[in-house]
Coordinates of C-alpha atoms in Angstrom, one line a residue:
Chain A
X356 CA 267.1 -27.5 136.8
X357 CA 268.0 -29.8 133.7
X358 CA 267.1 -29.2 130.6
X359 CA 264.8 -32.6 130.6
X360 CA 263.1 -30.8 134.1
X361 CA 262.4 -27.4 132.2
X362 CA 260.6 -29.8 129.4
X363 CA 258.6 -31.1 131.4
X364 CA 257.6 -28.0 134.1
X365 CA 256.7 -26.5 130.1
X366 CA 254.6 -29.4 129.1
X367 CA 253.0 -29.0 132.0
X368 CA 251.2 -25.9 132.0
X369 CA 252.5 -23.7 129.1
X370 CA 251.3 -23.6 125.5
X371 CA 253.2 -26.2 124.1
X372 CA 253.7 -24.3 121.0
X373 CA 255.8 -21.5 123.4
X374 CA 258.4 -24.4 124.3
X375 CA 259.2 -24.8 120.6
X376 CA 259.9 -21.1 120.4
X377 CA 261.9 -20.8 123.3
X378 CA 265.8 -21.4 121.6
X379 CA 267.0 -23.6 124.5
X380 CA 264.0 -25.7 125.4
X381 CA 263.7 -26.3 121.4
X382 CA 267.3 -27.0 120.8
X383 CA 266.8 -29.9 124.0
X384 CA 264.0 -31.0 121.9
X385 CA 265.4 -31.7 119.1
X386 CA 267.9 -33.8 121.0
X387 CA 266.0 -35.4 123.6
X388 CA 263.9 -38.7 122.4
X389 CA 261.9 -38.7 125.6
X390 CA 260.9 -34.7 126.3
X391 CA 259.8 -35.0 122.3
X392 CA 257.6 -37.8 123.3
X393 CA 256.1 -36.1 125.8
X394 CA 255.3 -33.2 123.8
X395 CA 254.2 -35.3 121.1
X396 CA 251.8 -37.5 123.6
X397 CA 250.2 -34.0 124.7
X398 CA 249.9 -32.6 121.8
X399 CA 248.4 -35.7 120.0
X400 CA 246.2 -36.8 122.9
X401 CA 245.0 -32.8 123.2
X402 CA 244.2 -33.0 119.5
X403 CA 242.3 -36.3 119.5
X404 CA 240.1 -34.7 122.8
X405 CA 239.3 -32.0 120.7
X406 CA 238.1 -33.6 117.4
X407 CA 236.0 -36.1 119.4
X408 CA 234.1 -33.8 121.1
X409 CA 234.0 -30.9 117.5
X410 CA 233.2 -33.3 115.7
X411 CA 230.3 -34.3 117.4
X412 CA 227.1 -33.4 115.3
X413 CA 223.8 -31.8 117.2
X414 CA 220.6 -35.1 116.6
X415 CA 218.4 -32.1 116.2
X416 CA 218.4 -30.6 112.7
X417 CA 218.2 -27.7 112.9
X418 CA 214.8 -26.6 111.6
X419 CA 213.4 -29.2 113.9
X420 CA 215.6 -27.4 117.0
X421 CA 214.5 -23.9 115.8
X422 CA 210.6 -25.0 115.7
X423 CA 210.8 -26.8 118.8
X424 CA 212.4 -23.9 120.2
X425 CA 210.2 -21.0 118.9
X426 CA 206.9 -23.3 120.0
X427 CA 208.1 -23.8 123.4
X428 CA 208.8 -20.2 123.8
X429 CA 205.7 -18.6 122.1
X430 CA 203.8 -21.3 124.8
X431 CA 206.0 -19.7 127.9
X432 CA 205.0 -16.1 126.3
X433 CA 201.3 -17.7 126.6
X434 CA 201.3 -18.9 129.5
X435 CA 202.8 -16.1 131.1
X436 CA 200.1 -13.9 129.9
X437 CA 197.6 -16.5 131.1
X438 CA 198.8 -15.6 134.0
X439 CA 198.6 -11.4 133.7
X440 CA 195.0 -12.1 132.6
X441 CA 193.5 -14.3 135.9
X442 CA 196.4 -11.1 138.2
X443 CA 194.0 -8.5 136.3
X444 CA 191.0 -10.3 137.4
X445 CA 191.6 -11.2 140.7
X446 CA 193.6 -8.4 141.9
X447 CA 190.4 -6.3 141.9
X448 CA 188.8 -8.4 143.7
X449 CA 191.7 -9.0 146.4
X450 CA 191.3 -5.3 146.9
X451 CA 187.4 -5.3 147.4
X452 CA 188.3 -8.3 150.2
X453 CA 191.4 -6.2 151.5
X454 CA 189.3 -3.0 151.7
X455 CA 186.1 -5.2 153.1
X456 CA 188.3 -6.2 156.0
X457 CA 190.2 -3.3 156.5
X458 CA 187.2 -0.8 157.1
X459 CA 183.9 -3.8 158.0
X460 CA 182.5 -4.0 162.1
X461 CA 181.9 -7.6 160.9
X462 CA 185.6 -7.7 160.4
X463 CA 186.6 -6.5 163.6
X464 CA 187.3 -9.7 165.4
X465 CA 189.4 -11.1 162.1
X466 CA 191.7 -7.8 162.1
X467 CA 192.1 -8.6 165.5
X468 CA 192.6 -12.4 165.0
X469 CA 195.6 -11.6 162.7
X470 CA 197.0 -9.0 165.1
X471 CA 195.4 -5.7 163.8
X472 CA 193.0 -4.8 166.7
X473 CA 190.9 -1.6 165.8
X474 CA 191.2 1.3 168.1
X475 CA 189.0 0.9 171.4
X476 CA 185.5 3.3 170.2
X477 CA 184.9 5.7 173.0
X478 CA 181.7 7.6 173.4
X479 CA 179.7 9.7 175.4
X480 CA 176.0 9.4 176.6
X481 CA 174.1 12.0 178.4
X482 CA 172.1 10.7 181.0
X483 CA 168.4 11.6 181.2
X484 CA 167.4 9.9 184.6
X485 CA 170.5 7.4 185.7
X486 CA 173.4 9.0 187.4
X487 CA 177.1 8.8 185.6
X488 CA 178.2 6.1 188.4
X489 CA 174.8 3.9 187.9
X490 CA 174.8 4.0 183.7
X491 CA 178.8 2.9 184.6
X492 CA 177.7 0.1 186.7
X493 CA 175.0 -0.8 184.1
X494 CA 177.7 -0.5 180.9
X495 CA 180.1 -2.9 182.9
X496 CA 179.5 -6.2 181.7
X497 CA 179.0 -5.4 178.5
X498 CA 182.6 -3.8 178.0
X499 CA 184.3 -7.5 178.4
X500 CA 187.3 -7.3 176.2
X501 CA 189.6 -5.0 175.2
X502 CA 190.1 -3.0 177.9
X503 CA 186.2 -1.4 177.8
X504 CA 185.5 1.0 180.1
X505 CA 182.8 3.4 181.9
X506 CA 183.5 6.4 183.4
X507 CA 180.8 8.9 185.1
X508 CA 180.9 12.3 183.9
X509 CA 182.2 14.8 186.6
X510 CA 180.3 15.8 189.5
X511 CA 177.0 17.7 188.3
X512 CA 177.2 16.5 184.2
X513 CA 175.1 13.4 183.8
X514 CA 177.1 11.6 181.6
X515 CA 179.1 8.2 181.0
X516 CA 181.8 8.0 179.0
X517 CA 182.2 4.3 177.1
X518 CA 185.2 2.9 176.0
X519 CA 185.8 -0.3 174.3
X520 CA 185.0 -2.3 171.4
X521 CA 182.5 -0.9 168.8
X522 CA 179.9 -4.1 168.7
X523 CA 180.1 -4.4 173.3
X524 CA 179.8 -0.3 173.6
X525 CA 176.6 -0.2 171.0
X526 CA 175.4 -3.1 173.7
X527 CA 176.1 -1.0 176.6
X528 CA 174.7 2.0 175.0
X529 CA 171.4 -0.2 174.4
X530 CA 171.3 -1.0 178.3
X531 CA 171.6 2.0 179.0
X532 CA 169.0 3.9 177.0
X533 CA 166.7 1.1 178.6
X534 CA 166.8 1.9 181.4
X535 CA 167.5 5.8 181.0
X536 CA 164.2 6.2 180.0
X537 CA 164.7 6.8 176.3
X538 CA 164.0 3.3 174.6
X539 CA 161.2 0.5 175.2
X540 CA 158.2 1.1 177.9
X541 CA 160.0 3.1 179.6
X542 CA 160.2 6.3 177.4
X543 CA 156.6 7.3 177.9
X544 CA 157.4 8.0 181.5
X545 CA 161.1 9.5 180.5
X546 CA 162.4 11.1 184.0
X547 CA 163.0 14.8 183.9
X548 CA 165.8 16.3 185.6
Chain B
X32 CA 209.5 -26.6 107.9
X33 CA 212.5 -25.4 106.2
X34 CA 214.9 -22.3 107.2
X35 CA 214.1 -19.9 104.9
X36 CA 217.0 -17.8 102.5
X37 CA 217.8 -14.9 104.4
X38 CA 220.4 -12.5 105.0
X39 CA 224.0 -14.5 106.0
X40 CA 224.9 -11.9 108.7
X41 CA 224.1 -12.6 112.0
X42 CA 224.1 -9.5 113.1
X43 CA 221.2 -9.0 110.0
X44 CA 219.0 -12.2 111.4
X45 CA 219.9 -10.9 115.1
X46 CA 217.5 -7.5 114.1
X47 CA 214.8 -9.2 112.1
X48 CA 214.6 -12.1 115.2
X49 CA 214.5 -9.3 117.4
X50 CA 211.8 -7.0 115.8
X51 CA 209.4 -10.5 116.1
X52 CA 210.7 -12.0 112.3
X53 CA 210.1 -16.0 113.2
X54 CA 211.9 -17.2 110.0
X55 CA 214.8 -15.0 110.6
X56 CA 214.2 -16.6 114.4
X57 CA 214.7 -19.8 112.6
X58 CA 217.4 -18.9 110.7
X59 CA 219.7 -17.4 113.6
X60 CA 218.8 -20.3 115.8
X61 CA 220.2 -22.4 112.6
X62 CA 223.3 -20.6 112.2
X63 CA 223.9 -20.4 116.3
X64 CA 223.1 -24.0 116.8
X65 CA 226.9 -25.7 116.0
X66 CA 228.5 -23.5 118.2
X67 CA 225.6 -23.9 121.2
X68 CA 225.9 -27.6 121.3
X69 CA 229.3 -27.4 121.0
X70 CA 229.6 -25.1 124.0
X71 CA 226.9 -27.7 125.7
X72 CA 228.8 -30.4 125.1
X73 CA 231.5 -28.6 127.0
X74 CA 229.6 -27.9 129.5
X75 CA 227.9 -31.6 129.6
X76 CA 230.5 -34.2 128.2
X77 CA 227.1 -35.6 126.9
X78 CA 225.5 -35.7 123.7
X79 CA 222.3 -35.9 124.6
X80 CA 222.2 -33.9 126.9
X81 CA 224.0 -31.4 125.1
X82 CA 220.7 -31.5 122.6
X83 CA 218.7 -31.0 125.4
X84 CA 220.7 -28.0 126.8
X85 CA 221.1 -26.3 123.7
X86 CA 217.3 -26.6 122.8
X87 CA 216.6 -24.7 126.1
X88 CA 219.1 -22.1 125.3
X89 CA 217.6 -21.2 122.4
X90 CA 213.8 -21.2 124.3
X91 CA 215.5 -18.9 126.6
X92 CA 217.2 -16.8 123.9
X93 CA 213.6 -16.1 122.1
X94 CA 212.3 -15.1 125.6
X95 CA 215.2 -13.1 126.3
X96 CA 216.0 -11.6 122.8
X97 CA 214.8 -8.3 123.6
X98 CA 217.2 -8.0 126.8
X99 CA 219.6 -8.0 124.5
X100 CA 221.3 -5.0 124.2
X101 CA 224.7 -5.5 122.4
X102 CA 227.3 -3.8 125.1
X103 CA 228.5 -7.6 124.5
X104 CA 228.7 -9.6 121.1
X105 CA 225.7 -11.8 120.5
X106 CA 228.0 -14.8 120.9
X107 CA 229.1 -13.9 124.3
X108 CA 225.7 -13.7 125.3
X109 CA 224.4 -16.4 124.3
X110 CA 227.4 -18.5 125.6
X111 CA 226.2 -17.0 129.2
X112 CA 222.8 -18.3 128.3
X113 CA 223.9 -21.9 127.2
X114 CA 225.9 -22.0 130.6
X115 CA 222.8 -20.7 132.7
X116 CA 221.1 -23.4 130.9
X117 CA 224.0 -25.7 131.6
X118 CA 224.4 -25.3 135.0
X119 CA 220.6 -24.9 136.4
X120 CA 220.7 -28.6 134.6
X121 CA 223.6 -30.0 136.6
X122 CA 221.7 -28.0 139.7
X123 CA 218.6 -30.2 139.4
X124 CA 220.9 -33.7 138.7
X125 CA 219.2 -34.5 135.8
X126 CA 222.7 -34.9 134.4
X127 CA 223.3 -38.2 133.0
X128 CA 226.4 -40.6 133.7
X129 CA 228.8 -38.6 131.3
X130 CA 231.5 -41.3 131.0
X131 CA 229.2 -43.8 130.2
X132 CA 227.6 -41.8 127.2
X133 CA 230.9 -40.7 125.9
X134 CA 232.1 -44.2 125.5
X135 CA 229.0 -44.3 123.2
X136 CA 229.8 -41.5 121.7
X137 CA 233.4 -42.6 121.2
X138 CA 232.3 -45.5 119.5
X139 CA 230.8 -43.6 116.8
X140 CA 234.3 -42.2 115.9
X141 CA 235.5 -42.2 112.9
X142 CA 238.9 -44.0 112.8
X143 CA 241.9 -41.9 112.5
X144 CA 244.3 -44.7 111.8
X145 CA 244.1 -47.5 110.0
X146 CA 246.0 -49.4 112.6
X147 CA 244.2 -50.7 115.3
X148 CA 246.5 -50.4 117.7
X149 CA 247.5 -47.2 117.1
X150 CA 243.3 -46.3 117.4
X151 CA 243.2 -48.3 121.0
X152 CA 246.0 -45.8 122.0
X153 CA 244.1 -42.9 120.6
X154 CA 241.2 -43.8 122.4
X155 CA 242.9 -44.5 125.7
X156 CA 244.1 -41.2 125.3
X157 CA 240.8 -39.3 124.7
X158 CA 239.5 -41.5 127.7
X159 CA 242.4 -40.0 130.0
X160 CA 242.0 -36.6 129.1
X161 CA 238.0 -37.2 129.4
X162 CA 237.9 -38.4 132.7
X163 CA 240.5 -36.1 134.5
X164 CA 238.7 -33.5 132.6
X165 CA 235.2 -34.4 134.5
X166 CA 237.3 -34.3 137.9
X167 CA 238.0 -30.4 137.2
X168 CA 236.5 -28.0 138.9
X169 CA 233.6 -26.3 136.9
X170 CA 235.3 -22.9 135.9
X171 CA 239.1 -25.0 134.6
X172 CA 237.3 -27.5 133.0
X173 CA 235.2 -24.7 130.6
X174 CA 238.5 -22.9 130.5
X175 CA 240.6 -25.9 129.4
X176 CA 237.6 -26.9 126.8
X177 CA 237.3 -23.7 124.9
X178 CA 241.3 -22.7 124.8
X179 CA 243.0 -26.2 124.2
X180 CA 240.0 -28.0 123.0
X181 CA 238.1 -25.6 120.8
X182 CA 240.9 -24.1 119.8
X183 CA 239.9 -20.3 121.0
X184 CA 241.9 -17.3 121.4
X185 CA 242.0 -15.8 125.1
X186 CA 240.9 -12.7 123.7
X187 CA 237.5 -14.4 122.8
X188 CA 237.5 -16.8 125.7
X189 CA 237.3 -13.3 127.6
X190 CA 234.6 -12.6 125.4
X191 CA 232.7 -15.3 125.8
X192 CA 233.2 -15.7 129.4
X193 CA 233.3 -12.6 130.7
X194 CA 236.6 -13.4 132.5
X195 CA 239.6 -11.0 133.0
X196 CA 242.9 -12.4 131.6
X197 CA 244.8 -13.3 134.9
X198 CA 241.8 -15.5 135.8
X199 CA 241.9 -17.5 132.4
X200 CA 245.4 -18.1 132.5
X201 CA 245.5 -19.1 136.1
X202 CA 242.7 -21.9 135.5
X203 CA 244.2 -22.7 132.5
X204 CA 247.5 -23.2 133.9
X205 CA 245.9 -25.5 136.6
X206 CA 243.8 -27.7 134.1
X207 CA 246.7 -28.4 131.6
X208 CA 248.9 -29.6 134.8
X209 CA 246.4 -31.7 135.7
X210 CA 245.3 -33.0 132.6
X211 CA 248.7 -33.1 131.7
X212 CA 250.6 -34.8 134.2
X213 CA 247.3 -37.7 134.4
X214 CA 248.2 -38.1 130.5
X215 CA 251.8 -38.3 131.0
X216 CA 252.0 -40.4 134.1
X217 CA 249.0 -42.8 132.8
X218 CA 251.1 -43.1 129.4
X219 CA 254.6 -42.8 130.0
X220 CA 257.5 -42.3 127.7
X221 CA 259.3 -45.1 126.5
X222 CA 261.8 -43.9 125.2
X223 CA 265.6 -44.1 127.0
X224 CA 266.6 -40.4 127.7

């Protein structure tokens, strides 16, 4: 590689200040018009770059800049707290909502709208004057959804065991009382076993 | 509203800001603004919005103050703040035509020479370096700003950056052949070797 080509790999990408400590490349400096013009184009060009651009002054004095600054700030820090004041509020009442929903009959249908069906309510009836298998037959239709169902108790325990949804079992149970003798006309006359 | 006579070190201002002292607020964001819009205009190639981006790094600096924790120097973080700043700007394109405004910007130049030609060739120059500059990738152009432009050391380009030596001198080497070899090629020698 020429001296000339060493120049300008140098110029290139070293610190041009490096290639006028290096002995050899300086002494070709010296000597060569054109690898001195080189350097002296970077170096000038580099120089003027960087007085244009630190030499540019900021519009915004700086008192004007800092008030600016601090207002816009100390109306974020507001505005933030704005917003930690209405979170205090309405979380509580999100949680009376969430709890309403989570725990309410009303609710039922909702939680199982959005996917969280409550556990099928099972319960047991004895049976005054209807066998298991009739208080099933009765219970039936009312059990429509979710699986509801009526089971007779086992052979000599008058009983019918509902399973299904809390609001279509309380129906069934109604039915059933009916006509078991323990609501409406016909309690006078309840049936004795 | 004036700054207010307070304590010269920055590390003295940097306290009282920090333990809720507005004017001393003030005063830091007076003393830090050069170096901020500097760094912005690094980062921006624009005056304006240079202002812009150094007025949110300070709004961002008050609302960050007291994450502040000095395992860096104050500089260094607020240099990552000013390129936060700087680059959630470019993110959302409200980045103006940079060329265009530093030809405005170039016109408000003082002269350097008293011979017009010779300021044409300076200004060619500048424009070279300006617009092979704005074709660098993000991380050699902020490289190639704050060593050969703003003059800084690696040491506290590391500093400021956060970037490990090999790193700087590998994008650095990149920018100044590319910078380089635009200015050389666009402005040849000519001189007879």
């Amino acid at each position: 590689m020429s001296d000339c080509q060493s120049v300008r790999a140098g110029v290139l990408v070293r610190e041009l200040g490096e290639l006028e400590r290096d002995p050899i490349l300086a002494a070709h400096l010296t000597s060569c018009a054109r690898c001195s013009a080189d350097v002296a184009l970077v170096r000038l060009a580099t120089a003027a770059t960087a007085d244009m651009l630190n030499e540019q002054l900021p519009s915004a004095h700086a008192a004007e800049l800092a008030r600016t600054a601090i207002d816009r700030a100390a109306s974020w820090h507001e505005a933030r707290a704005r917003i930690w004041r209405r979170a205090s509020l309405a979380l509580p009442a999100l949680a009376t909502a969430v709890w309403v929903i989570a725990v309410s009959d009303r609710a039922a249908p909702f939680r199982s709208a959005i996917g969280f069906p409550d556990p099928p309510y099972v319960t047991t009836i004895a049976l005054q004057c209807l066998s298991g298998s009739d208080a099933a037959g009765v219970a039936g239709p009312y059990l429509r959804s979710g699986g509801g169902t009526a089971l007779p108790g086992p052979e000599g325990v008058p009983s019918v065991t509902l399973t299904g949804e809390r609001a279509e079992v309380a129906e069934a149970e109604i039915a059933i009382a009916k006509l078991d003798g323990r609501l409406g006309p016909a309690a006078a006359g309840a049936c004795r076993r | 509203m004036s700054l207010p006579t307070l304590p010269d070190s920055a590390a003295s201002l940097l306290e009282l800001a920090r333990s809720g002292d507005a004017e001393s607020l003030a005063a830091l964001i007076g003393l830090m603004q050069p170096k901020v819009y500097r760094w912005a205009l690094g980062f921006t190639a624009d005056p304006d919005d240079a202002d812009d981006v150094a007025q949110e790094a300070f709004v961002l600096m008050y609302r960050r103050l007291h994450q502040y924790r000095g395992d860096q120097s104050f500089d260094g973080w607020l240099y990552q703040v000013t390129r936060r700043v700087a680059s959630q700007r470019r993110r959302t394109g409200r980045r103006r035509a940079r060329l265009a405004a530093l030809e405005d910007a170039r016109r408000e130049l003082r002269a350097y020479f008293t011979d017009p030609g010779a300021r044409i060739d300076r200004e060619r120059m500048v424009a070279i370096i300006m617009a092979h500059l704005e074709l660098l990738p993000p991380r050699q152009r902020e490289l190639f700003d704050l060593v050969e432009l703003q003059g800084l050391t690696p040491a506290e380009v590391a500093d400021l950056t956060g970037a490990n030596a090999s790193t700087i001198r590998a994008n650095l080497f990149k920018a100044r052949a590319t910078i380089r070899a635009a200015l050389l090629d666009a402005l040849p020698s000519t001189t007879d070797p």
